[in-house]
Amino acid sequence: MNGLFAYLDGVAALGPGFDDWPMLAAQLRGEAIWQDAPTRLPVPQALPPAERRRVGKPVRLALALGFEAAAMAGADPAALATVFTASGCDGDNLHALCSTLAEPERLVSPTRFTNSVHNAPAGYWGIAAQATAPSNALSAYDVSFAMGLLEALGQVRGEQRRVLLIAYDSPYPGPLARLRPLPEPCGVALLLSPARGEHSQARLALGFEAAEAGSIGVAGLDALARSAPSLRALPMLAALARGEGGRFGLESPTPLTVELQPCA
Amino acid sequence: MYPLYLSAFTGTSALGAGLGPTLAALLANRSGLAPCAFETVKLDAHVGEVAGLDTPLPAALADYDCRNNRLALLGLAQDGFADAVRAAAQRYGAARIGVFLGTSTGGILETEQAYRRLDESGDFVAPPNYRGRHTPQALVELVAKELGLAGPAFVVSTACSSGAKVFASAARLIATGAIDAAVVGGVDSLCLTTLYGFNSLELVSTEPCRPYDAARRGLSIGEAAAFALLERPAAELPADAILLAGVGESSDAYHMSSPPPDGRGALAAMQAALEQAGLRPAQVDYLNLHGTATPSNDTAEGQAVMSLFGQRLPASSTKGATGHTLGAAGALEVVIAALALKHGLIPGSPGSRTLDAALDLDYVFTPRRQSLGVVMSNSFGFGGSNASVVLRRADAKVDA
């Protein structure tokens, strides 16, 4: 079981200026110009109407990412184990709850409280995808992509199962926005498999050594990657988009490098 | 991946700081729940509050000073746990030990308090420290700093299963050779979000909670810090060494805040845990139930337990003693399960008097003394996140 590696069977992206992975990939290759624009978060059609109305930005973001990556690999979403990772929570919901708790009556909305759990995207994903497989949800500040990838690869190798990794960030409104500036809602998803298959695009391996984070070569996207923990994946994904390999240092509590090798 | 050795473990809750007071309270079937006098909360509720959290952290850790982190350090200081981890760091190297902890609300209390004082432009008058207190990752940063560890570290936040799921994350990373050992556990502390939030869902009991009781009226919230050090077992272990035999995880895919009435997600988690452990249901000697004392949880979990184990398995929820410690509950109840194995104790269920007539179980109301070889602990959370952990003694006869 030694070594943390997996085959990348599906990719998804959503954020300011890109609606999906093909759009971002073209921008990463320099074939299209990236322009900052509000993120277009789709309505999660897979949720029952009552739930659809209740969900916040992280749920809409995470569901769109998960379904895109699964579709690219032709995978049945219901069968996939999932790892959600984010630097923080649903900022809109937290702001509303803390504002309510600062009022004398403290009349908390039950829906807001239910949706305040960090694994709300995981819960709604389960309902939307009818996925009863194990699901994990990490909260890991600036190291959330690295730690999410570590947990996902632990599952791929340790449990020998396909894992859908969904990394996302969503900004705060109100006073927390100044303490923790984040860009528009954004994220990536990676569908990781224990063995190479017909959809495998690359092999990913994690090593416990330091390396440069690497550059995308597009100033605006490099700045965006630095501004959102989930987008620390972009230098690696830029190489994937260009069909190249490489080694990319990840922001992590312990030195960590991801090595990408395209599947020929 | 299994078994792994719990070479050190500790728990701090409303029952007391460390294993000694915890065991004494369990033996006496004593509850730590008391009428809620927490902060400015005006709710007719009981809570399981930990004493001694009013002292600020040392100056060097001032950035991390908040109720949740004070509780974390109080917990680490018990039972020689921190020393055991530091000794392990000497053996393996600081970067070879991971830190994986569960929390649901981390240091949110201090942010709630900061929201009471905003200026005309809506800014904080006294901003909370985001990185050291507000963000959940602050918990693992602080614990790694305190223990001198430099390995991978993350927070699992899957609501009330968090403190159980970290055992699986650690086991996988040890099995793959990514790390040699891990500090796992959970820390969650009282805050207004959970007290008023569960109250808004009408899930908070006015009396001390009564898990599995016919007259249960909801949960009582508690707080806790519980930790275990996981390592590969040496060839020779003490007879009463506690082993992590398996962890099972599942998702309900049903509803955000209530389980399917048949408890199928709970059943899947328990079955997966037994499969990981290579054990049959008949080999389990005691089950520490999730048992929150909400009407829907106990009914659904009870159905799952009846379908897997029948009526014969002694089972109890210890939340009548500790309160529901949310993101710490999984870890605290693994520690209680380890104490049960070590001391041959089946904990009772203070507060519970009459078993729900819809459930046909061997529900344990008052403590029993009997030798135990294998125990299971259940933890289920909002979002339909389920985890079951199986522990066994090194000398358990489980080959048949």
XYZ file of C-alpha atoms in Angstrom:
664
model
C 0.000 0.000 0.000
C 3.072 2.220 0.210
C 2.971 5.545 -1.602
C 0.171 8.033 -2.077
C -0.838 8.108 -5.728
C -3.933 7.950 -7.889
C -5.130 8.343 -11.449
C -6.977 11.507 -12.338
C -10.119 10.493 -14.212
C -12.133 13.700 -14.053
C -11.609 17.414 -13.403
C -13.980 20.263 -12.688
C -13.549 23.984 -12.095
C -15.828 26.884 -11.280
C -14.992 30.408 -10.198
C -14.726 34.057 -11.199
C -14.300 34.171 -14.978
C -14.671 30.442 -15.605
C -17.830 28.303 -15.643
C -16.280 24.865 -16.019
C -13.039 22.989 -16.594
C -12.908 23.332 -20.422
C -13.242 27.113 -20.062
C -10.545 27.332 -17.385
C -8.281 24.900 -19.260
C -8.348 27.156 -22.324
C -7.448 30.121 -20.115
C -4.647 28.172 -18.417
C -3.237 27.261 -21.846
C -3.395 30.924 -22.889
C -5.864 30.171 -25.681
C -8.520 32.326 -24.044
C -8.103 35.477 -21.959
C -9.087 35.132 -18.293
C -11.153 38.062 -17.080
C -12.365 38.591 -13.541
C -16.147 38.320 -13.423
C -18.702 37.283 -10.802
C -18.933 33.513 -10.445
C -22.003 32.055 -12.177
C -23.293 29.516 -9.661
C -25.811 27.150 -11.236
C -29.035 26.213 -9.439
C -28.606 22.627 -8.193
C -31.300 20.945 -10.272
C -30.523 17.562 -8.730
C -31.911 18.698 -5.365
C -35.632 18.496 -4.591
C -37.238 21.985 -4.979
C -37.646 22.504 -1.211
C -33.946 21.908 -0.612
C -32.901 23.831 -3.745
C -34.265 27.039 -2.266
C -32.495 26.622 1.067
C -28.919 26.095 0.016
C -26.139 28.655 0.065
C -23.232 29.328 -2.247
C -20.906 26.542 -1.019
C -23.553 23.905 -1.687
C -24.296 25.215 -5.184
C -20.575 25.428 -5.879
C -19.683 22.008 -4.532
C -22.551 20.227 -6.290
C -21.718 21.797 -9.657
C -18.055 20.813 -9.241
C -18.830 17.259 -8.178
C -21.251 16.514 -10.991
C -18.894 17.985 -13.627
C -15.920 15.872 -12.545
C -18.011 12.699 -12.295
C -19.546 13.277 -15.740
C -16.144 13.757 -17.365
C -15.112 10.324 -16.146
C -18.460 8.724 -16.972
C -18.733 7.805 -13.285
C -21.981 7.168 -11.409
C -21.994 9.902 -8.727
C -24.031 7.694 -6.397
C -21.153 5.231 -6.109
C -18.375 7.683 -5.303
C -16.842 8.349 -1.907
C -16.316 12.076 -1.454
C -13.899 14.400 0.309
C -14.968 18.023 0.658
C -12.323 20.496 1.730
C -12.617 24.216 2.343
C -10.700 26.933 4.129
C -13.829 28.135 5.882
C -17.564 27.888 6.056
C -20.661 29.302 4.376
C -19.797 32.945 5.101
C -23.274 34.313 4.306
C -24.897 31.841 6.669
C -22.345 32.428 9.441
C -22.770 36.193 9.149
C -26.545 35.855 9.411
C -26.309 33.538 12.447
C -23.801 35.708 14.312
C -25.888 38.814 13.555
C -28.999 37.101 14.931
C -27.137 35.931 18.044
C -26.043 39.532 18.694
C -29.703 40.629 18.825
C -31.565 40.502 22.159
C -34.129 37.896 20.987
C -31.607 35.502 19.373
C -34.298 34.057 17.111
C -32.102 31.669 15.150
C -33.562 30.215 11.952
C -33.631 26.409 12.118
C -32.706 26.201 8.430
C -29.727 28.498 8.941
C -28.583 26.394 11.891
C -28.974 23.133 9.966
C -27.032 24.593 7.047
C -24.285 25.906 9.325
C -22.552 22.542 9.655
C -19.311 22.479 7.696
C -20.422 19.288 5.969
C -23.604 20.859 4.565
C -22.272 20.490 0.990
C -21.529 16.823 1.738
C -25.041 16.315 3.100
C -26.735 17.961 0.136
C -24.417 16.090 -2.251
C -25.603 12.844 -0.688
C -29.229 13.828 -1.254
C -28.631 15.150 -4.788
C -26.444 12.282 -5.982
C -28.156 9.593 -3.864
C -24.651 8.785 -2.675
C -24.512 6.613 0.446
C -20.755 6.061 0.172
C -18.554 7.556 2.902
C -18.081 11.290 2.757
C -15.613 13.440 4.638
C -15.419 17.211 5.136
C -12.187 18.986 6.058
C -11.692 22.523 7.238
C -8.040 23.446 6.921
C -7.565 27.196 6.399
C -4.805 27.932 3.854
C -3.718 24.293 3.624
C -7.162 22.998 2.701
C -6.272 21.837 -0.822
C -3.129 19.995 0.286
C -4.855 18.322 3.238
C -7.916 17.451 1.155
C -5.700 15.810 -1.457
C -3.843 13.926 1.300
C -7.115 12.626 2.794
C -8.419 11.697 -0.667
C -5.263 9.795 -1.609
C -5.317 8.085 1.786
C -8.785 6.789 0.890
C -7.812 5.843 -2.676
C -4.884 3.722 -1.469
C -6.079 2.686 1.982
C -9.624 1.712 0.967
C -8.882 1.019 -2.720
C -11.839 3.070 -3.870
C -12.523 5.964 -6.230
C -12.719 9.292 -4.430
C -14.194 12.552 -5.610
C -12.238 15.450 -4.076
C -14.152 18.741 -4.028
C -12.141 21.790 -2.890
C -13.929 25.119 -2.666
C -13.959 28.537 -1.033
C -16.722 31.040 -0.518
C -16.226 34.579 0.812
C -17.623 36.272 3.906
C -19.844 39.325 3.844
C -19.764 41.858 6.689
C -16.956 42.392 9.154
C -15.292 39.003 8.611
C -14.596 39.912 4.965
C -11.878 42.296 6.117
C -10.317 39.755 8.476
C -10.353 37.029 5.878
C -10.475 38.358 2.316
C -11.456 35.718 -0.227
C -12.394 36.037 -3.901
C -15.737 35.160 -5.467
C -16.902 31.556 -4.823
C -14.465 29.197 -6.530
C -13.147 25.671 -6.477
C -11.966 22.582 -8.275
C -12.875 18.898 -8.186
C -10.700 15.898 -8.969
C -11.984 12.364 -9.484
C -9.212 10.043 -8.300
C -8.990 6.318 -8.997
C -6.761 3.619 -7.523
C -5.989 2.114 -10.954
C -5.479 3.483 -14.443
C -8.581 3.316 -16.608
C -9.870 4.501 -19.970
C -10.647 7.990 -18.598
C -7.322 8.449 -16.797
C -5.660 11.684 -17.855
C -2.717 11.744 -15.488
C -1.102 10.081 -12.499
C -0.895 12.136 -9.304
C 1.551 11.301 -6.506
C 2.176 13.063 -3.216
C 5.649 13.254 -1.724
C 6.759 14.649 1.629
C 9.351 17.070 0.306
C 9.380 20.752 -0.520
C 9.137 22.219 -4.026
C 8.264 25.529 -5.630
C 4.523 26.110 -5.996
C 5.036 26.787 -9.688
C 3.481 29.443 -11.873
C 0.613 29.396 -14.323
C 2.183 32.117 -16.417
C -1.023 34.177 -16.517
C -0.697 37.015 -13.996
C -4.388 37.278 -13.142
C -4.789 33.535 -12.604
C -1.574 33.332 -10.561
C -2.967 36.036 -8.270
C -6.308 34.228 -8.064
C -4.558 30.955 -7.153
C -2.806 32.749 -4.280
C -6.038 34.350 -3.074
C -8.095 31.182 -2.554
C -6.773 28.036 -0.831
C -8.780 25.714 -3.107
C -7.115 27.253 -6.168
C -3.623 26.321 -4.985
C -4.333 23.465 -7.411
C -4.139 25.768 -10.438
C -0.400 25.496 -11.244
C -0.814 21.703 -11.380
C -3.997 22.015 -13.405
C -2.240 24.397 -15.828
C 0.256 21.637 -16.558
C -2.600 19.157 -16.986
C -4.334 21.525 -19.412
C -1.152 21.719 -21.484
C -0.596 17.969 -21.390
C 2.621 18.414 -19.434
C 3.994 16.880 -16.238
C 5.682 18.564 -13.338
C 6.213 18.860 -9.592
C 4.287 21.433 -7.595
C 4.855 22.366 -3.953
C 1.610 22.709 -1.977
C 0.978 24.983 0.988
C 0.899 22.472 3.852
C 1.774 22.051 7.559
C 4.554 19.685 6.469
C 6.500 19.875 3.185
C 4.322 18.369 0.472
C 4.750 18.121 -3.290
C 2.367 16.781 -5.887
C 3.857 15.190 -8.991
C 1.790 15.084 -12.170
C 2.532 12.664 -14.995
C 0.222 12.755 -18.039
C -1.101 9.383 -19.170
C 0.285 8.895 -22.644
C -4.953 -1.050 8.016
C -6.080 -2.481 11.323
C -5.455 -3.082 14.142
C -3.722 0.017 15.461
C -2.621 0.519 19.037
C -4.075 3.299 21.203
C -0.778 3.766 23.018
C -2.179 6.718 24.990
C -5.631 8.232 25.386
C -7.396 10.794 27.539
C -10.757 12.515 27.884
C -12.014 15.687 29.574
C -15.703 16.516 29.820
C -18.310 17.625 32.327
C -17.455 14.400 34.187
C -14.021 15.792 34.980
C -10.522 16.318 33.609
C -8.823 13.085 32.614
C -9.581 9.379 32.892
C -9.692 9.071 36.699
C -12.677 11.357 37.309
C -14.332 10.076 34.118
C -14.115 6.446 35.236
C -15.283 7.315 38.766
C -18.337 9.119 37.382
C -19.170 6.250 35.014
C -18.883 3.713 37.855
C -21.193 5.846 40.007
C -23.597 6.481 37.091
C -23.165 10.178 37.838
C -24.184 12.865 35.344
C -22.185 16.021 34.724
C -25.218 17.870 33.408
C -26.425 20.975 35.241
C -28.889 23.812 34.574
C -27.466 26.083 31.880
C -25.700 29.132 33.304
C -23.331 29.518 30.359
C -22.314 32.987 29.194
C -25.423 35.117 28.548
C -27.573 32.170 27.490
C -31.183 32.328 28.632
C -32.538 28.906 27.768
C -34.348 26.391 29.911
C -31.762 23.676 29.309
C -29.106 21.556 30.954
C -25.521 21.562 29.724
C -22.377 19.570 30.367
C -19.929 22.361 31.069
C -16.216 21.765 31.728
C -14.845 23.576 34.767
C -11.621 25.561 34.750
C -11.721 27.242 31.341
C -11.518 30.828 32.632
C -7.735 31.116 32.656
C -6.192 32.631 29.499
C -3.566 30.630 27.600
C 0.095 31.519 28.242
C 1.375 34.652 26.499
C 3.213 32.641 23.841
C -0.137 31.190 22.732
C -2.158 34.404 23.132
C -3.203 34.385 19.462
C -4.934 31.047 20.096
C -6.656 32.031 23.319
C -10.318 31.037 23.147
C -12.595 28.663 25.031
C -12.148 25.817 22.544
C -8.360 26.021 22.598
C -8.265 26.302 26.401
C -10.294 23.118 26.530
C -7.880 21.479 24.060
C -4.850 22.285 26.217
C -6.624 21.248 29.421
C -7.354 17.915 27.751
C -3.805 17.416 26.459
C -2.399 18.007 29.952
C -4.215 14.984 31.469
C -3.051 11.388 31.949
C 0.486 12.026 30.698
C -0.885 12.245 27.163
C 1.311 15.124 25.988
C 4.426 13.397 27.348
C 3.499 10.169 25.555
C 3.181 12.069 22.271
C 6.461 13.900 22.791
C 8.169 10.557 23.423
C 6.636 9.205 20.206
C 7.936 12.265 18.357
C 11.416 11.384 19.612
C 11.031 7.852 18.222
C 9.440 8.639 14.862
C 10.392 12.263 14.170
C 8.065 15.233 14.574
C 7.085 15.265 10.889
C 6.073 11.581 10.971
C 3.145 12.141 13.340
C -0.125 13.562 12.015
C -2.720 15.565 13.934
C -6.332 14.947 12.898
C -9.031 16.388 15.126
C -12.765 16.859 14.935
C -14.622 20.009 15.853
C -17.934 21.467 14.764
C -17.746 25.016 16.073
C -14.085 25.530 17.109
C -13.567 29.053 18.395
C -16.855 30.484 17.117
C -17.865 31.720 20.593
C -15.357 34.588 20.409
C -16.688 35.600 16.968
C -20.255 35.533 18.314
C -19.135 37.851 21.106
C -17.304 40.160 18.669
C -20.515 40.542 16.625
C -22.125 42.251 19.641
C -19.801 45.203 19.175
C -19.822 46.559 15.628
C -19.163 50.200 14.742
C -21.375 52.385 12.507
C -19.747 50.968 9.374
C -20.419 47.389 10.527
C -16.785 46.622 11.431
C -15.679 44.832 14.573
C -14.773 47.126 17.462
C -12.679 44.246 18.868
C -11.927 41.896 15.950
C -11.603 38.184 16.787
C -8.307 36.551 15.815
C -9.306 34.763 12.599
C -6.408 32.365 12.201
C -5.828 31.555 15.870
C -9.428 31.323 17.055
C -12.106 31.572 14.416
C -10.961 29.096 11.805
C -11.339 25.416 12.831
C -7.777 24.640 11.689
C -6.604 26.753 14.669
C -7.289 23.681 16.813
C -4.781 21.406 15.062
C -2.253 24.224 14.718
C -2.369 24.780 18.467
C -2.200 21.093 19.340
C 0.727 20.506 16.951
C 2.517 23.517 18.434
C 1.923 22.367 22.006
C 3.134 18.836 21.249
C 6.028 19.870 19.001
C 4.651 18.034 15.955
C 5.315 18.953 12.321
C 3.390 16.366 10.323
C 0.204 16.692 8.278
C -2.636 18.272 10.255
C -6.263 18.934 9.490
C -9.663 19.356 11.067
C -12.530 17.062 10.147
C -15.829 18.858 10.543
C -18.690 16.518 9.732
C -20.874 17.726 12.604
C -21.381 15.054 15.291
C -19.396 12.288 13.563
C -16.203 14.412 13.332
C -14.438 12.958 16.364
C -14.952 9.387 15.120
C -14.056 9.897 11.460
C -10.551 11.141 12.293
C -9.692 7.591 13.418
C -10.275 6.364 9.848
C -8.269 9.202 8.276
C -5.328 8.447 10.558
C -5.508 4.678 10.003
C -5.369 5.110 6.223
C -2.393 7.460 6.327
C -0.507 5.151 8.704
C -1.293 2.170 6.452
C 0.001 3.932 3.346
C 3.252 4.793 5.116
C 2.596 8.532 4.894
C 2.986 8.801 8.664
C 4.008 6.493 11.519
C 1.599 7.683 14.193
C -1.223 10.137 14.701
C -2.810 12.228 17.391
C -6.559 11.936 16.816
C -9.477 13.228 18.784
C -12.062 15.921 19.040
C -12.554 19.220 20.847
C -15.832 21.103 20.913
C -16.944 23.751 23.379
C -20.151 25.474 24.353
C -21.228 28.387 22.170
C -24.405 30.250 21.359
C -24.730 28.890 17.827
C -25.296 25.319 18.952
C -27.370 26.120 22.058
C -29.761 28.471 20.259
C -29.523 26.476 17.029
C -30.610 23.138 18.500
C -33.218 25.082 20.477
C -34.603 26.509 17.203
C -35.042 22.929 15.980
C -36.887 22.121 19.235
C -34.305 19.463 19.986
C -33.100 20.743 23.392
C -34.491 19.027 26.467
C -35.419 21.187 29.459
C -34.464 18.355 31.843
C -31.162 16.441 31.687
C -31.360 14.367 28.501
C -32.753 10.824 28.725
C -31.351 8.737 25.850
C -33.562 5.871 24.637
C -36.163 6.702 27.299
C -39.836 6.502 26.378
C -40.187 10.070 27.675
C -37.067 11.550 26.056
C -37.506 15.172 25.056
C -34.290 16.026 23.258
C -30.596 16.491 23.850
C -28.417 18.280 26.371
C -25.333 19.901 24.908
C -21.932 19.317 26.440
C -18.299 20.096 25.708
C -15.231 17.889 25.693
C -11.656 17.321 24.623
C -10.609 13.748 23.926
C -7.417 12.452 22.343
C -5.744 9.193 21.388
C -2.279 8.401 20.076
C -2.463 5.777 17.326
C 0.537 3.665 16.356
C 1.188 0.330 14.670
C 1.059 -2.360 17.372
C 4.340 -3.822 18.577
C 4.699 -7.609 18.513
C 4.301 -7.771 22.287
C 1.487 -5.768 23.862
C 0.118 -5.679 27.408
C -2.960 -7.917 27.795
C -5.166 -4.902 28.446
C -3.795 -2.862 25.532
C -6.594 -1.224 23.531
C -6.593 -1.735 19.770
C -8.479 0.141 17.094
C -9.980 -2.793 15.185
C -11.961 -0.955 12.499
C -13.885 2.138 11.490
C -16.976 2.119 9.275
C -18.349 5.198 7.507
C -21.511 5.848 5.510
C -23.817 8.618 4.324
C -27.599 8.681 4.731
C -28.333 10.548 1.471
C -31.705 11.269 3.065
C -32.141 14.553 4.963
C -29.888 17.250 6.425
C -31.025 17.010 10.033
C -32.872 13.730 10.530
C -31.965 10.112 9.801
C -34.066 7.698 7.734
C -36.480 6.070 10.224
C -35.094 2.588 9.536
C -31.571 3.721 10.457
C -30.091 2.243 7.273
C -27.158 4.677 7.261
C -26.318 3.749 10.847
C -26.589 0.073 9.934
C -24.234 0.501 6.964
C -21.634 2.226 9.165
C -21.796 -0.501 11.830
C -21.550 -3.258 9.204
C -18.586 -1.554 7.537
C -16.822 -1.214 10.897
C -17.262 -4.927 11.632
C -16.037 -5.787 8.144
C -12.904 -3.671 8.663
C -12.372 -5.393 12.000
C -12.976 -8.871 10.584
C -15.584 -9.489 13.286
C -19.147 -10.799 13.404
C -21.942 -9.012 15.306
C -21.994 -11.799 17.907
C -18.392 -10.986 18.856
C -19.260 -7.474 20.058
C -19.688 -7.247 23.841
C -20.914 -3.654 24.289
C -22.157 -0.823 22.078
C -21.779 2.816 23.078
C -24.742 4.285 21.232
C -24.899 7.671 19.557
C -28.085 8.041 21.637
C -28.620 11.806 21.553
C -32.065 11.500 23.206
C -33.816 13.217 20.306
C -36.918 11.236 19.360
C -35.807 10.566 15.767
C -32.146 9.689 16.400
C -32.767 7.074 19.061
C -35.602 5.447 17.109
C -33.569 5.167 13.909
C -30.366 4.035 15.610
C -32.344 1.571 17.735
C -33.890 0.007 14.628
C -30.437 -0.415 13.087
C -29.030 -1.941 16.279
C -31.949 -4.380 16.554
C -31.539 -5.492 12.946
C -27.789 -6.074 13.291
C -27.457 -7.356 16.855
C -30.952 -8.476 17.864
C -31.757 -8.021 21.546
C -28.703 -9.565 23.118
C -26.092 -6.799 22.920
C -25.726 -4.571 26.004
C -25.907 -0.998 24.768
C -26.067 2.449 26.326
C -25.591 6.075 25.490
C -23.295 8.016 27.812
C -24.719 11.373 26.698
C -26.901 11.457 29.812
C -23.590 11.722 31.695
C -21.535 14.004 29.437
C -24.144 15.746 27.313
C -23.829 15.671 23.540
C -20.328 16.979 22.919
C -20.973 17.298 19.157
C -17.694 17.327 17.197
C -15.861 15.853 20.183
C -18.466 13.164 20.901
C -16.983 10.525 18.604
C -13.567 10.828 20.243
C -14.893 11.142 23.799
C -17.022 8.035 23.373
C -14.123 6.051 21.885
C -12.180 7.004 25.018
C -15.138 5.900 27.176
C -15.278 2.658 25.181
C -11.556 2.159 25.810
C -12.116 2.712 29.544
C -14.965 0.203 29.417
C -12.672 -2.407 27.846
C -9.810 -1.710 30.193
C -11.862 -1.871 33.385
C -14.592 -4.350 32.471
C -17.331 -1.765 32.796
C -20.539 -1.341 30.862
C -21.542 2.276 31.525
C -25.104 3.087 32.477
C -27.301 5.912 31.303
C -28.013 8.489 34.008
C -31.339 10.185 33.405
C -32.852 7.309 31.429
C -35.418 5.242 33.328
C -37.795 3.428 30.965
C -36.814 2.056 27.580
C -38.823 3.330 24.601
C -41.414 0.577 24.101
C -40.791 0.617 20.334
C -37.233 -0.612 20.921
C -36.431 -4.166 21.978
C -32.855 -3.845 23.214
C -30.666 -4.719 26.178
C -30.412 -1.048 27.118
C -28.135 -0.617 30.124
C -29.525 1.861 32.654
C -27.081 1.255 35.527
C -23.412 0.228 35.242
C -22.527 -3.460 34.993
C -19.143 -4.994 35.746
C -18.163 -7.733 33.314
C -15.099 -8.468 31.249
C -15.294 -7.127 27.717
C -13.242 -8.031 24.645
C -14.783 -5.999 21.834
C -16.784 -2.765 21.955
C -18.291 -0.503 19.303
C -19.025 3.214 19.451
C -21.493 5.001 17.150
C -21.385 8.641 16.047
C -23.822 10.177 13.589
C -24.118 13.760 12.409
C -26.183 16.307 10.542
C -25.789 15.943 6.819
C -26.298 12.192 7.267
C -22.664 11.525 8.207
C -22.220 8.225 10.056
C -19.201 6.576 11.672
C -18.804 3.492 13.857
C -15.570 2.606 15.615
C -14.645 -0.873 16.880
C -12.095 -1.345 19.664
C -10.829 -4.555 21.196
C -8.480 -5.618 23.937
C -5.199 -7.188 22.870
C -6.161 -10.343 24.832
C -9.699 -10.570 23.385
C -10.578 -14.055 22.162
C -12.055 -13.235 18.771
C -10.627 -15.939 16.502
C -13.587 -18.341 16.554
